[in-house]
């Protein structure tokens, strides 16, 4: 599955790069930034230290019973450093064992998480390439009952593994006055409050698999999910989305940024049942993406916390039931910008994005 994820990522890049080479594409990306609202520091070196936690989740929900099963991986807190200069950016995070000491409590999770968020002036693109192995049940009291949960507060499922590939793109209408880069890449400075409407779309492929049923047999409520047991789920979905983003600036430097988009579309779901049969269906898909940031920004310095997360709700081939996949990243960054005394030239088009 990892090879498939990397292959799909390569195909996406192969499809995007030729298009990016077209003059019309570069003209579309050009922005005449209003410097009274946004100051551009992409020609300076933006250096940062940060603490980051990426996350992944899978939920099975029976809306009729108003009950769910919440699967979570044991995601580590990474400490790292990085830098941005012009269109280049690199972040290196490290998992320190003395910080992450929860393997006995939650189990061990192996993962590859290739989340990439590309913030251009007119367009923001999110790419998700994830594979996680090793989950635990986060709500055992509701799944197994209080007595069993007291004996085993974090039931582990080391056999469960998931893989997700997704691409989300949104157009920013007020690109002259509103900056996504300021709170998320820290190579711009939002000097005045501004917002923008957003419109776009996404496509995802999500697969979750266990060695046995993802719905345990020893539940307190045997009617959960109509006593339906499957060991593998495969979802392909697409939605069109729209939303709004706004950054509130207080006294030129303190800021609060919030962005919410919602999408509606369809999904194609296959459930592989314990009896060897496959249940297939088309259903409604409801997706959302939230970005939030809070902190301090100036011409030379940035300190703040920023978050981006996506949630995909997929209708199942059962009445009043759905699956939810979530992914995201929460990060705290301290940033310092440095002027470059010697100009570094990169091959580029004669446009400003």
mmCIF file with all atom_site columns, N, CA and C in Angstrom, residues 226-264:
data_model
loop_
_atom_site.group_PDB
_atom_site.id
_atom_site.type_symbol
_atom_site.label_atom_id
_atom_site.label_alt_id
_atom_site.label_comp_id
_atom_site.label_asym_id
_atom_site.label_entity_id
_atom_site.label_seq_id
_atom_site.pdbx_PDB_ins_code
_atom_site.Cartn_x
_atom_site.Cartn_y
_atom_site.Cartn_z
_atom_site.occupancy
_atom_site.B_iso_or_equiv
_atom_site.pdbx_formal_charge
_atom_site.auth_seq_id
_atom_site.auth_comp_id
_atom_site.auth_asym_id
_atom_site.auth_atom_id
_atom_site.pdbx_PDB_model_num
ATOM 1   N N  . UNK A 1 226 ? -26.583 -2.980 13.181 1.00 0.00 ? 226 UNK A N  1
ATOM 2   C CA . UNK A 1 226 ? -27.422 -4.099 12.734 1.00 0.00 ? 226 UNK A CA 1
ATOM 3   C C  . UNK A 1 226 ? -26.681 -5.435 12.819 1.00 0.00 ? 226 UNK A C  1
ATOM 4   N N  . UNK A 1 227 ? -25.740 -5.542 13.790 1.00 0.00 ? 227 UNK A N  1
ATOM 5   C CA . UNK A 1 227 ? -24.923 -6.750 13.949 1.00 0.00 ? 227 UNK A CA 1
ATOM 6   C C  . UNK A 1 227 ? -24.173 -7.078 12.654 1.00 0.00 ? 227 UNK A C  1
ATOM 7   N N  . UNK A 1 228 ? -23.702 -6.022 11.991 1.00 0.00 ? 228 UNK A N  1
ATOM 8   C CA . UNK A 1 228 ? -23.005 -6.117 10.713 1.00 0.00 ? 228 UNK A CA 1
ATOM 9   C C  . UNK A 1 228 ? -21.506 -6.147 10.999 1.00 0.00 ? 228 UNK A C  1
ATOM 10  N N  . UNK A 1 229 ? -20.787 -7.156 10.484 1.00 0.00 ? 229 UNK A N  1
ATOM 11  C CA . UNK A 1 229 ? -19.366 -7.301 10.795 1.00 0.00 ? 229 UNK A CA 1
ATOM 12  C C  . UNK A 1 229 ? -18.548 -7.353 9.502  1.00 0.00 ? 229 UNK A C  1
ATOM 13  N N  . UNK A 1 230 ? -17.603 -6.452 9.410  1.00 0.00 ? 230 UNK A N  1
ATOM 14  C CA . UNK A 1 230 ? -16.718 -6.402 8.242  1.00 0.00 ? 230 UNK A CA 1
ATOM 15  C C  . UNK A 1 230 ? -15.287 -6.181 8.730  1.00 0.00 ? 230 UNK A C  1
ATOM 16  N N  . UNK A 1 231 ? -14.324 -6.717 7.957  1.00 0.00 ? 231 UNK A N  1
ATOM 17  C CA . UNK A 1 231 ? -12.923 -6.609 8.340  1.00 0.00 ? 231 UNK A CA 1
ATOM 18  C C  . UNK A 1 231 ? -12.150 -5.627 7.465  1.00 0.00 ? 231 UNK A C  1
ATOM 19  N N  . UNK A 1 232 ? -12.798 -5.130 6.396  1.00 0.00 ? 232 UNK A N  1
ATOM 20  C CA . UNK A 1 232 ? -12.109 -4.201 5.505  1.00 0.00 ? 232 UNK A CA 1
ATOM 21  C C  . UNK A 1 232 ? -13.124 -3.248 4.886  1.00 0.00 ? 232 UNK A C  1
ATOM 22  N N  . UNK A 1 233 ? -12.728 -1.984 4.779  1.00 0.00 ? 233 UNK A N  1
ATOM 23  C CA . UNK A 1 233 ? -13.556 -0.967 4.139  1.00 0.00 ? 233 UNK A CA 1
ATOM 24  C C  . UNK A 1 233 ? -12.717 -0.201 3.132  1.00 0.00 ? 233 UNK A C  1
ATOM 25  N N  . UNK A 1 234 ? -13.282 0.042  1.962  1.00 0.00 ? 234 UNK A N  1
ATOM 26  C CA . UNK A 1 234 ? -12.601 0.797  0.910  1.00 0.00 ? 234 UNK A CA 1
ATOM 27  C C  . UNK A 1 234 ? -13.548 1.878  0.400  1.00 0.00 ? 234 UNK A C  1
ATOM 28  N N  . UNK A 1 235 ? -13.090 3.140  0.436  1.00 0.00 ? 235 UNK A N  1
ATOM 29  C CA . UNK A 1 235 ? -13.942 4.278  0.094  1.00 0.00 ? 235 UNK A CA 1
ATOM 30  C C  . UNK A 1 235 ? -13.246 5.151  -0.939 1.00 0.00 ? 235 UNK A C  1
ATOM 31  N N  . UNK A 1 236 ? -13.956 5.480  -1.997 1.00 0.00 ? 236 UNK A N  1
ATOM 32  C CA . UNK A 1 236 ? -13.524 6.498  -2.953 1.00 0.00 ? 236 UNK A CA 1
ATOM 33  C C  . UNK A 1 236 ? -14.579 7.591  -2.945 1.00 0.00 ? 236 UNK A C  1
ATOM 34  N N  . UNK A 1 237 ? -14.163 8.842  -2.741 1.00 0.00 ? 237 UNK A N  1
ATOM 35  C CA . UNK A 1 237 ? -15.135 9.921  -2.604 1.00 0.00 ? 237 UNK A CA 1
ATOM 36  C C  . UNK A 1 237 ? -14.661 11.190 -3.295 1.00 0.00 ? 237 UNK A C  1
ATOM 37  N N  . UNK A 1 238 ? -15.621 12.046 -3.622 1.00 0.00 ? 238 UNK A N  1
ATOM 38  C CA . UNK A 1 238 ? -15.314 13.366 -4.157 1.00 0.00 ? 238 UNK A CA 1
ATOM 39  C C  . UNK A 1 238 ? -16.403 14.332 -3.741 1.00 0.00 ? 238 UNK A C  1
ATOM 40  N N  . UNK A 1 239 ? -16.018 15.569 -3.449 1.00 0.00 ? 239 UNK A N  1
ATOM 41  C CA . UNK A 1 239 ? -16.987 16.592 -3.074 1.00 0.00 ? 239 UNK A CA 1
ATOM 42  C C  . UNK A 1 239 ? -16.603 17.928 -3.694 1.00 0.00 ? 239 UNK A C  1
ATOM 43  N N  . UNK A 1 240 ? -17.584 18.802 -3.827 1.00 0.00 ? 240 UNK A N  1
ATOM 44  C CA . UNK A 1 240 ? -17.366 20.216 -4.118 1.00 0.00 ? 240 UNK A CA 1
ATOM 45  C C  . UNK A 1 240 ? -17.549 20.964 -2.805 1.00 0.00 ? 240 UNK A C  1
ATOM 46  N N  . UNK A 1 241 ? -16.674 21.954 -2.532 1.00 0.00 ? 241 UNK A N  1
ATOM 47  C CA . UNK A 1 241 ? -16.744 22.624 -1.244 1.00 0.00 ? 241 UNK A CA 1
ATOM 48  C C  . UNK A 1 241 ? -16.669 24.135 -1.373 1.00 0.00 ? 241 UNK A C  1
ATOM 49  N N  . UNK A 1 242 ? -17.089 24.815 -0.342 1.00 0.00 ? 242 UNK A N  1
ATOM 50  C CA . UNK A 1 242 ? -17.051 26.273 -0.276 1.00 0.00 ? 242 UNK A CA 1
ATOM 51  C C  . UNK A 1 242 ? -16.932 26.681 1.185  1.00 0.00 ? 242 UNK A C  1
ATOM 52  N N  . UNK A 1 243 ? -16.422 27.883 1.429  1.00 0.00 ? 243 UNK A N  1
ATOM 53  C CA . UNK A 1 243 ? -16.275 28.338 2.801  1.00 0.00 ? 243 UNK A CA 1
ATOM 54  C C  . UNK A 1 243 ? -15.758 29.754 2.879  1.00 0.00 ? 243 UNK A C  1
ATOM 55  N N  . UNK A 1 244 ? -15.270 30.101 4.057  1.00 0.00 ? 244 UNK A N  1
ATOM 56  C CA . UNK A 1 244 ? -14.797 31.464 4.296  1.00 0.00 ? 244 UNK A CA 1
ATOM 57  C C  . UNK A 1 244 ? -13.624 31.420 5.267  1.00 0.00 ? 244 UNK A C  1
ATOM 58  N N  . UNK A 1 245 ? -12.665 32.320 5.056  1.00 0.00 ? 245 UNK A N  1
ATOM 59  C CA . UNK A 1 245 ? -11.500 32.451 5.925  1.00 0.00 ? 245 UNK A CA 1
ATOM 60  C C  . UNK A 1 245 ? -11.353 33.908 6.342  1.00 0.00 ? 245 UNK A C  1
ATOM 61  N N  . UNK A 1 246 ? -10.944 34.111 7.598  1.00 0.00 ? 246 UNK A N  1
ATOM 62  C CA . UNK A 1 246 ? -10.774 35.481 8.083  1.00 0.00 ? 246 UNK A CA 1
ATOM 63  C C  . UNK A 1 246 ? -9.654  35.514 9.114  1.00 0.00 ? 246 UNK A C  1
ATOM 64  N N  . UNK A 1 247 ? -8.808  36.549 9.021  1.00 0.00 ? 247 UNK A N  1
ATOM 65  C CA . UNK A 1 247 ? -7.769  36.796 10.009 1.00 0.00 ? 247 UNK A CA 1
ATOM 66  C C  . UNK A 1 247 ? -8.037  38.129 10.682 1.00 0.00 ? 247 UNK A C  1
ATOM 67  N N  . UNK A 1 248 ? -8.244  38.067 11.987 1.00 0.00 ? 248 UNK A N  1
ATOM 68  C CA . UNK A 1 248 ? -8.464  39.269 12.783 1.00 0.00 ? 248 UNK A CA 1
ATOM 69  C C  . UNK A 1 248 ? -7.130  39.696 13.380 1.00 0.00 ? 248 UNK A C  1
ATOM 70  N N  . UNK A 1 249 ? -6.723  40.955 13.126 1.00 0.00 ? 249 UNK A N  1
ATOM 71  C CA . UNK A 1 249 ? -5.446  41.484 13.617 1.00 0.00 ? 249 UNK A CA 1
ATOM 72  C C  . UNK A 1 249 ? -5.718  42.538 14.682 1.00 0.00 ? 249 UNK A C  1
ATOM 73  N N  . UNK A 1 250 ? -5.066  42.381 15.833 1.00 0.00 ? 250 UNK A N  1
ATOM 74  C CA . UNK A 1 250 ? -5.239  43.296 16.958 1.00 0.00 ? 250 UNK A CA 1
ATOM 75  C C  . UNK A 1 250 ? -3.924  44.019 17.216 1.00 0.00 ? 250 UNK A C  1
ATOM 76  N N  . UNK A 1 251 ? -3.972  45.349 17.166 1.00 0.00 ? 251 UNK A N  1
ATOM 77  C CA . UNK A 1 251 ? -2.801  46.193 17.392 1.00 0.00 ? 251 UNK A CA 1
ATOM 78  C C  . UNK A 1 251 ? -1.641  45.800 16.482 1.00 0.00 ? 251 UNK A C  1
ATOM 79  N N  . UNK A 1 252 ? -1.939  45.550 15.244 1.00 0.00 ? 252 UNK A N  1
ATOM 80  C CA . UNK A 1 252 ? -0.970  45.311 14.160 1.00 0.00 ? 252 UNK A CA 1
ATOM 81  C C  . UNK A 1 252 ? -0.242  43.962 14.230 1.00 0.00 ? 252 UNK A C  1
ATOM 82  N N  . UNK A 1 253 ? -0.170  43.313 15.389 1.00 0.00 ? 253 UNK A N  1
ATOM 83  C CA . UNK A 1 253 ? 0.688   42.136 15.520 1.00 0.00 ? 253 UNK A CA 1
ATOM 84  C C  . UNK A 1 253 ? -0.032  40.885 16.020 1.00 0.00 ? 253 UNK A C  1
ATOM 85  N N  . UNK A 1 254 ? -0.927  41.018 16.977 1.00 0.00 ? 254 UNK A N  1
ATOM 86  C CA . UNK A 1 254 ? -1.628  39.848 17.497 1.00 0.00 ? 254 UNK A CA 1
ATOM 87  C C  . UNK A 1 254 ? -2.734  39.437 16.533 1.00 0.00 ? 254 UNK A C  1
ATOM 88  N N  . UNK A 1 255 ? -2.860  38.145 16.295 1.00 0.00 ? 255 UNK A N  1
ATOM 89  C CA . UNK A 1 255 ? -3.820  37.716 15.275 1.00 0.00 ? 255 UNK A CA 1
ATOM 90  C C  . UNK A 1 255 ? -4.568  36.460 15.708 1.00 0.00 ? 255 UNK A C  1
ATOM 91  N N  . UNK A 1 256 ? -5.760  36.325 15.161 1.00 0.00 ? 256 UNK A N  1
ATOM 92  C CA . UNK A 1 256 ? -6.571  35.115 15.269 1.00 0.00 ? 256 UNK A CA 1
ATOM 93  C C  . UNK A 1 256 ? -7.105  34.809 13.874 1.00 0.00 ? 256 UNK A C  1
ATOM 94  N N  . UNK A 1 257 ? -6.770  33.645 13.344 1.00 0.00 ? 257 UNK A N  1
ATOM 95  C CA . UNK A 1 257 ? -7.169  33.269 11.990 1.00 0.00 ? 257 UNK A CA 1
ATOM 96  C C  . UNK A 1 257 ? -8.028  32.017 12.040 1.00 0.00 ? 257 UNK A C  1
ATOM 97  N N  . UNK A 1 258 ? -9.138  32.041 11.302 1.00 0.00 ? 258 UNK A N  1
ATOM 98  C CA . UNK A 1 258 ? -10.034 30.886 11.264 1.00 0.00 ? 258 UNK A CA 1
ATOM 99  C C  . UNK A 1 258 ? -10.573 30.707 9.849  1.00 0.00 ? 258 UNK A C  1
ATOM 100 N N  . UNK A 1 259 ? -10.558 29.470 9.385  1.00 0.00 ? 259 UNK A N  1
ATOM 101 C CA . UNK A 1 259 ? -11.044 29.124 8.055  1.00 0.00 ? 259 UNK A CA 1
ATOM 102 C C  . UNK A 1 259 ? -11.863 27.847 8.152  1.00 0.00 ? 259 UNK A C  1
ATOM 103 N N  . UNK A 1 260 ? -13.074 27.868 7.582  1.00 0.00 ? 260 UNK A N  1
ATOM 104 C CA . UNK A 1 260 ? -13.954 26.705 7.607  1.00 0.00 ? 260 UNK A CA 1
ATOM 105 C C  . UNK A 1 260 ? -14.530 26.497 6.212  1.00 0.00 ? 260 UNK A C  1
ATOM 106 N N  . UNK A 1 261 ? -14.418 25.294 5.688  1.00 0.00 ? 261 UNK A N  1
ATOM 107 C CA . UNK A 1 261 ? -15.043 24.939 4.421  1.00 0.00 ? 261 UNK A CA 1
ATOM 108 C C  . UNK A 1 261 ? -15.821 23.645 4.595  1.00 0.00 ? 261 UNK A C  1
ATOM 109 N N  . UNK A 1 262 ? -16.921 23.532 3.885  1.00 0.00 ? 262 UNK A N  1
ATOM 110 C CA . UNK A 1 262 ? -17.727 22.323 3.897  1.00 0.00 ? 262 UNK A CA 1
ATOM 111 C C  . UNK A 1 262 ? -17.988 21.838 2.492  1.00 0.00 ? 262 UNK A C  1
ATOM 112 N N  . UNK A 1 263 ? -18.019 20.524 2.310  1.00 0.00 ? 263 UNK A N  1
ATOM 113 C CA . UNK A 1 263 ? -18.211 19.957 0.981  1.00 0.00 ? 263 UNK A CA 1
ATOM 114 C C  . UNK A 1 263 ? -19.275 18.879 0.964  1.00 0.00 ? 263 UNK A C  1
ATOM 115 N N  . UNK A 1 264 ? -19.956 18.766 -0.158 1.00 0.00 ? 264 UNK A N  1
ATOM 116 C CA . UNK A 1 264 ? -20.984 17.749 -0.347 1.00 0.00 ? 264 UNK A CA 1
ATOM 117 C C  . UNK A 1 264 ? -20.727 17.024 -1.658 1.00 0.00 ? 264 UNK A C  1
#
